[in-house]
Short mmCIF file of C-alpha atoms in Angstrom, two decimals:
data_model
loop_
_atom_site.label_atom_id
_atom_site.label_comp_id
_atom_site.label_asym_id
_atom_site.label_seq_id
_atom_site.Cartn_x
_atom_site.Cartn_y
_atom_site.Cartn_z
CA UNK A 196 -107.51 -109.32 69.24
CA UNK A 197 -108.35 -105.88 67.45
CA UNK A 198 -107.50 -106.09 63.58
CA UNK A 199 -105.39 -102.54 62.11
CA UNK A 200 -108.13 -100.02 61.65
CA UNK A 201 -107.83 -96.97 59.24
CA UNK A 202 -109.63 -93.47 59.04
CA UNK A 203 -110.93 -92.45 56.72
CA UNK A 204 -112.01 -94.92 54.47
CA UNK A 205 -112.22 -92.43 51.00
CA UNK A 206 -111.39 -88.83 51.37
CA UNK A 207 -111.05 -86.16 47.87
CA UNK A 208 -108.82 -83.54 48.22
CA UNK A 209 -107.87 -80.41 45.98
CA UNK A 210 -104.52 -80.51 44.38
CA UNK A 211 -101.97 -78.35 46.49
CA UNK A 212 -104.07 -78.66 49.60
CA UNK A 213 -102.65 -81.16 53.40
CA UNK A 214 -104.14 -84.82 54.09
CA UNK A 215 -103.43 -86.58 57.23
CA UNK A 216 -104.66 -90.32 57.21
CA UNK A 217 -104.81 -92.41 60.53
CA UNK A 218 -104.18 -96.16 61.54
CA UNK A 219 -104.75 -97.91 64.64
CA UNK A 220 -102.29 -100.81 64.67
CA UNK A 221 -103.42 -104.11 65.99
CA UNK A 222 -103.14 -104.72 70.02
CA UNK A 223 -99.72 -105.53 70.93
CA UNK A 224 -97.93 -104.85 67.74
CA UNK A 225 -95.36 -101.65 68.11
CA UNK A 226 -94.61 -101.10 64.41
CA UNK A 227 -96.10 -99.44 62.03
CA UNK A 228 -95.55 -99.01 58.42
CA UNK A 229 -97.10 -96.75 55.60
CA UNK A 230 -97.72 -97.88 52.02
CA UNK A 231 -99.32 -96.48 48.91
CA UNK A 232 -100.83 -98.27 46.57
CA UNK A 233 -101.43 -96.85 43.06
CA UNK A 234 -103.89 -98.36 41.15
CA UNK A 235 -102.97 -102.19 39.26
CA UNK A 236 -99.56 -101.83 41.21
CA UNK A 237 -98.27 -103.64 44.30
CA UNK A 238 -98.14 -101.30 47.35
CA UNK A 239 -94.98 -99.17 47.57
CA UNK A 240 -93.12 -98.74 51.04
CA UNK A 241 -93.61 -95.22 52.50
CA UNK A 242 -91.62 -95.46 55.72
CA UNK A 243 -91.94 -97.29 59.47
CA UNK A 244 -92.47 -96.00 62.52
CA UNK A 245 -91.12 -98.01 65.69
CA UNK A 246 -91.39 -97.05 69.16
CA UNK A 247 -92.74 -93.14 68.07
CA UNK A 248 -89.35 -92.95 65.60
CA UNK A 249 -89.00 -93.26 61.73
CA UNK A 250 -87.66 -96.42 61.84
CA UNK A 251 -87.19 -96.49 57.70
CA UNK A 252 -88.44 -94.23 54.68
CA UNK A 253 -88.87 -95.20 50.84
CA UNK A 254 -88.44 -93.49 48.09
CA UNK A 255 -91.01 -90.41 48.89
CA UNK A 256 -90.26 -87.34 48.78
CA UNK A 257 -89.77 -85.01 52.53
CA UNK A 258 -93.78 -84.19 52.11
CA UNK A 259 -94.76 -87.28 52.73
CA UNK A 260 -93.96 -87.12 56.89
CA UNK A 261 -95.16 -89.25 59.82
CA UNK A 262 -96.00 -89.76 63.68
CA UNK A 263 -96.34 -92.56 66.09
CA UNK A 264 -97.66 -91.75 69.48
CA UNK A 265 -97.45 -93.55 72.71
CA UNK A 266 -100.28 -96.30 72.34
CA UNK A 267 -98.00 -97.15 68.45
CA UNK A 268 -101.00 -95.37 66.28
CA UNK A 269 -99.76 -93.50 63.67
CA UNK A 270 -100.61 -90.79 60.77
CA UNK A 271 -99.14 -90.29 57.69
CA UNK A 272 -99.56 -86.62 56.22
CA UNK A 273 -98.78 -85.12 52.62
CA UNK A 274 -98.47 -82.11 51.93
CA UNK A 275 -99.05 -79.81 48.73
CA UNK A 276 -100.78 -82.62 47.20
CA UNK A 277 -100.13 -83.64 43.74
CA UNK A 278 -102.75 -85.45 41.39
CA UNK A 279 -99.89 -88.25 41.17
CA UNK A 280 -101.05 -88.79 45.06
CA UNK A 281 -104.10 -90.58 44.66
CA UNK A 282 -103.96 -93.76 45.66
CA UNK A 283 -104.72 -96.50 48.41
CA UNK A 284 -102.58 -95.54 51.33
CA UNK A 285 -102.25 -98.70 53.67
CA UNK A 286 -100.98 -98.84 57.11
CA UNK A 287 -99.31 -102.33 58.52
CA UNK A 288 -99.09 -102.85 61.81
CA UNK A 289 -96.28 -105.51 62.95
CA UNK A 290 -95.14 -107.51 66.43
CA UNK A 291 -92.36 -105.37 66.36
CA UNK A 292 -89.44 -103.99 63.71
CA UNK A 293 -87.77 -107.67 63.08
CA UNK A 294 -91.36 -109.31 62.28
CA UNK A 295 -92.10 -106.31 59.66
CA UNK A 296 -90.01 -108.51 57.36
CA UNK A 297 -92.33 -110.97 57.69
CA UNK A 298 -95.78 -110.59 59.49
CA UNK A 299 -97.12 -107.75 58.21
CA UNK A 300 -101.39 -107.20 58.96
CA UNK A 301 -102.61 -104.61 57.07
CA UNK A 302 -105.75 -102.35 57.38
CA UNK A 303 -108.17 -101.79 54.75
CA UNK A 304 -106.45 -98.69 53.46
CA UNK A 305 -107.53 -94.92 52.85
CA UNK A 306 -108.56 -94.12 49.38
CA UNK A 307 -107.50 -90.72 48.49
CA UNK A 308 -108.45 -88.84 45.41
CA UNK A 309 -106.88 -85.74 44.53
CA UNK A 310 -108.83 -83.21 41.93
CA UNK B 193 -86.00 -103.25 35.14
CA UNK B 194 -88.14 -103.97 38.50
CA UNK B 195 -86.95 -105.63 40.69
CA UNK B 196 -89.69 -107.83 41.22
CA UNK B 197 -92.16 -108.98 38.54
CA UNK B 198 -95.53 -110.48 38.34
CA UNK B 199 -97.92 -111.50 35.52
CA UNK B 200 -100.61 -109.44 35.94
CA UNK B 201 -103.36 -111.48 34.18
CA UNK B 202 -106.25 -112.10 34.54
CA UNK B 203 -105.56 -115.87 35.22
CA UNK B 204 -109.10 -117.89 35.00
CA UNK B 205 -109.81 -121.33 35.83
CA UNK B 206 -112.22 -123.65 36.36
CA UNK B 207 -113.43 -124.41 40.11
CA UNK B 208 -111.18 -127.21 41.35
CA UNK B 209 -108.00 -127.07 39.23
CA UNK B 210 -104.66 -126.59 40.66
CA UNK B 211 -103.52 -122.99 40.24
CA UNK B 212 -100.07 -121.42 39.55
CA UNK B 213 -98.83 -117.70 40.79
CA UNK B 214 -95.37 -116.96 40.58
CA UNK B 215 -92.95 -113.74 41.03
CA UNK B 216 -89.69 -113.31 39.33
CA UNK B 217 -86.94 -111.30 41.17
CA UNK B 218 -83.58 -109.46 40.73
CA UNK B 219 -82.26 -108.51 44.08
CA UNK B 220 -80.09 -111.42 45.43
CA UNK B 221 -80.41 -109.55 49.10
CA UNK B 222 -84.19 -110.95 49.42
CA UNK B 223 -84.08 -113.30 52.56
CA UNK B 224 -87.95 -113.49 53.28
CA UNK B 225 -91.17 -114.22 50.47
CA UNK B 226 -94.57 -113.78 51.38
CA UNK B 227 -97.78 -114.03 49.36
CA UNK B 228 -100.80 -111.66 50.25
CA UNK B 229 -104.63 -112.01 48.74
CA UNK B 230 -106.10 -108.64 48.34
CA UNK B 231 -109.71 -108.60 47.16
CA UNK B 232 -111.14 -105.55 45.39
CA UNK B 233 -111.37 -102.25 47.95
CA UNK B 234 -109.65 -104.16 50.45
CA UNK B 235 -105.95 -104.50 52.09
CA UNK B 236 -103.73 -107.61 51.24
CA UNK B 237 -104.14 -110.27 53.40
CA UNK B 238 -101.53 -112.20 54.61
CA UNK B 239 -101.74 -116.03 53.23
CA UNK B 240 -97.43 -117.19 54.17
CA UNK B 241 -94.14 -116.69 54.57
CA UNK B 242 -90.67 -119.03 54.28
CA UNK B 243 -87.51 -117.47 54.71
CA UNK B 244 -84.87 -118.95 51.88
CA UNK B 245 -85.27 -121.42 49.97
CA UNK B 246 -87.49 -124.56 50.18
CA UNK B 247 -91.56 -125.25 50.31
CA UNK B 248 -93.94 -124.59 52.85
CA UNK B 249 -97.73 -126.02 52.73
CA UNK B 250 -100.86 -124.50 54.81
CA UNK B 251 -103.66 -126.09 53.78
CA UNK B 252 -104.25 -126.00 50.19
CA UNK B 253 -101.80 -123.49 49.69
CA UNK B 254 -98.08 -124.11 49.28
CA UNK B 255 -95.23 -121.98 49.23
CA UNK B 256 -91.82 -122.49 46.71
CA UNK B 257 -89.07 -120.34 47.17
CA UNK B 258 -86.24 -121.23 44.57
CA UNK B 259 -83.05 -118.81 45.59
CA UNK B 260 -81.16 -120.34 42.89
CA UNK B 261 -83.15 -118.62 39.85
CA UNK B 262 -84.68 -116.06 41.64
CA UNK B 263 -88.22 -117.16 41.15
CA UNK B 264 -90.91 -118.29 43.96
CA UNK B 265 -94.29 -119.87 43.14
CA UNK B 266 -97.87 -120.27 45.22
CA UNK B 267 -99.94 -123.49 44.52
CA UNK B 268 -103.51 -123.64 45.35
CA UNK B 269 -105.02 -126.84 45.61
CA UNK B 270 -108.60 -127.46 45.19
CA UNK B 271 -109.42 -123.72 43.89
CA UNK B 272 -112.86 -121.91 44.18
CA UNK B 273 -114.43 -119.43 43.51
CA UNK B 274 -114.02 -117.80 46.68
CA UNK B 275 -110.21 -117.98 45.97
CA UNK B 276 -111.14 -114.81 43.43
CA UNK B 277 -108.68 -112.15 43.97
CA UNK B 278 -105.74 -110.26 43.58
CA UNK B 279 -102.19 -112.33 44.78
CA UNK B 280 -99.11 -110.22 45.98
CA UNK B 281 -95.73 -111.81 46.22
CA UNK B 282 -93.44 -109.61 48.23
CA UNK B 283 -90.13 -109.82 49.60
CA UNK B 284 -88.16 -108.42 52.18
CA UNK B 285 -84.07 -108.22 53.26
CA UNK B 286 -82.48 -108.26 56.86
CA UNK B 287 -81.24 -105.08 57.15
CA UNK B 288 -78.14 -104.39 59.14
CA UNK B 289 -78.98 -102.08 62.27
CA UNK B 290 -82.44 -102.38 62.14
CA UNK B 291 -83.53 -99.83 59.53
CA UNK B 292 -86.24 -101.11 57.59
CA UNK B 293 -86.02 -100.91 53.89
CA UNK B 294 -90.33 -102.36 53.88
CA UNK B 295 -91.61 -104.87 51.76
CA UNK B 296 -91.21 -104.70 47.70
CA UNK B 297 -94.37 -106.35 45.83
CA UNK B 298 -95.18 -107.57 42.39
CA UNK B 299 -98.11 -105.81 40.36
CA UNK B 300 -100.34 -109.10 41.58
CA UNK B 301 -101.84 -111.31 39.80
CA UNK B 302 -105.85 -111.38 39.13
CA UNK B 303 -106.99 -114.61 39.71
CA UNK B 304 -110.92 -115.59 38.37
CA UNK B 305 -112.14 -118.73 39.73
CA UNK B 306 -115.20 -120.14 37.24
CA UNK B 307 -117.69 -121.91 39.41
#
């Protein structure tokens, strides 16, 4: 059984310019959710994809915007970055939508640095 | 006031004592309490889950959810040094629909084993 796998591991990026992060979610799981972490705080939910649809969102604002394709992968994107963006971004991959709540495997996270 | 709060620490102890983590929260609506491990530059790991109140043990870990004042705890028996990390609680609802509303964590609590 394949473990959720994240790319890349540490990525800097210029204020203002796009990021898009990717997670492979563990074999036979079909949701996944996005969280950022800031640093010495708990993770904060971004939103959940199920079955290819947003499933869920946080309180992030519309730049922060998602996919989930067919084999339940999934990239998160943010636009115009802001310096108040870096942070560990961590994908969870779940069962399904119901076990979310509960069973939640997460990857070892992207950490992003904006300058 | 958040709705769910940790002490973040550091916590040190000596190899072998009995250890104490607990969260404090504010949102009646939690159903489901998990604690995660998270060691530095890596994503939490899941440790357990109980849904309501009541204890659950794995191992030398065991789980107290206490609905009635809003406060769970994580015992770990036996500690060592290899126990050094960060603990998450985090907490989840059951939505109506489906929707997912994620996971809300504590800050985490440092925890420093002493060999």
């Amino acid at each position: 059984e394949t473990g959720v796998t994240q790319s890349p591991t540490h990525l800097i990026k210029t204020r203002g310019q796009q990021v898009t992060l990717r997670c492979s979610s563990q074999s036979g799981h079909n949701t996944v959710s996005w969280y950022q972490q800031a640093l010495g705080q708990g993770p904060q939910f971004i939103f959940q994809y199920y079955r290819e649809e947003e499933n869920g969102r946080g309180n992030f604002p519309p730049r922060f915007s998602g996919l989930q394709f067919p084999n339940y992968s999934s990239e998160l994107n943010v636009n115009a970055l802001e310096l108040d963006d870096s942070a560990l971004y961590l994908c969870a991959s779940s069962r399904d939508r119901g076990s979310s709540r509960t069973e939640a495997f997460f990857g070892q996270g992207t950490r992003l640095t904006v300058v | 006031q958040k709705e769910v709060e940790q002490d973040p620490g550091p916590l040190s102890v000596p190899e072998g004592a009995i250890v104490s983590l607990n969260c404090t929260y504010s949102n009646s609506a939690f159903q489901y309490f998990m604690w995660y491990r998270q060691y530095s530059r890596k994503g939490p790991e899941l440790l357990m889950y109980t849904y309501s109140s009541g204890n659950k043990e794995d191992g030398r870990f065991t789980a107290q959810v206490d609905k009635s004042s809003k406060y769970i705890s994580l015992f770990i028996r036996d500690s060592q040094p290899s126990d050094s990390a960060t603990y998450l609680c985090a907490m989840s609802t059951i939505t109506s629909g489906g929707g997912a509303d994620g996971l809300t964590f504590g800050k985490g609590t440092h925890l420093i084993i002493q060999p």
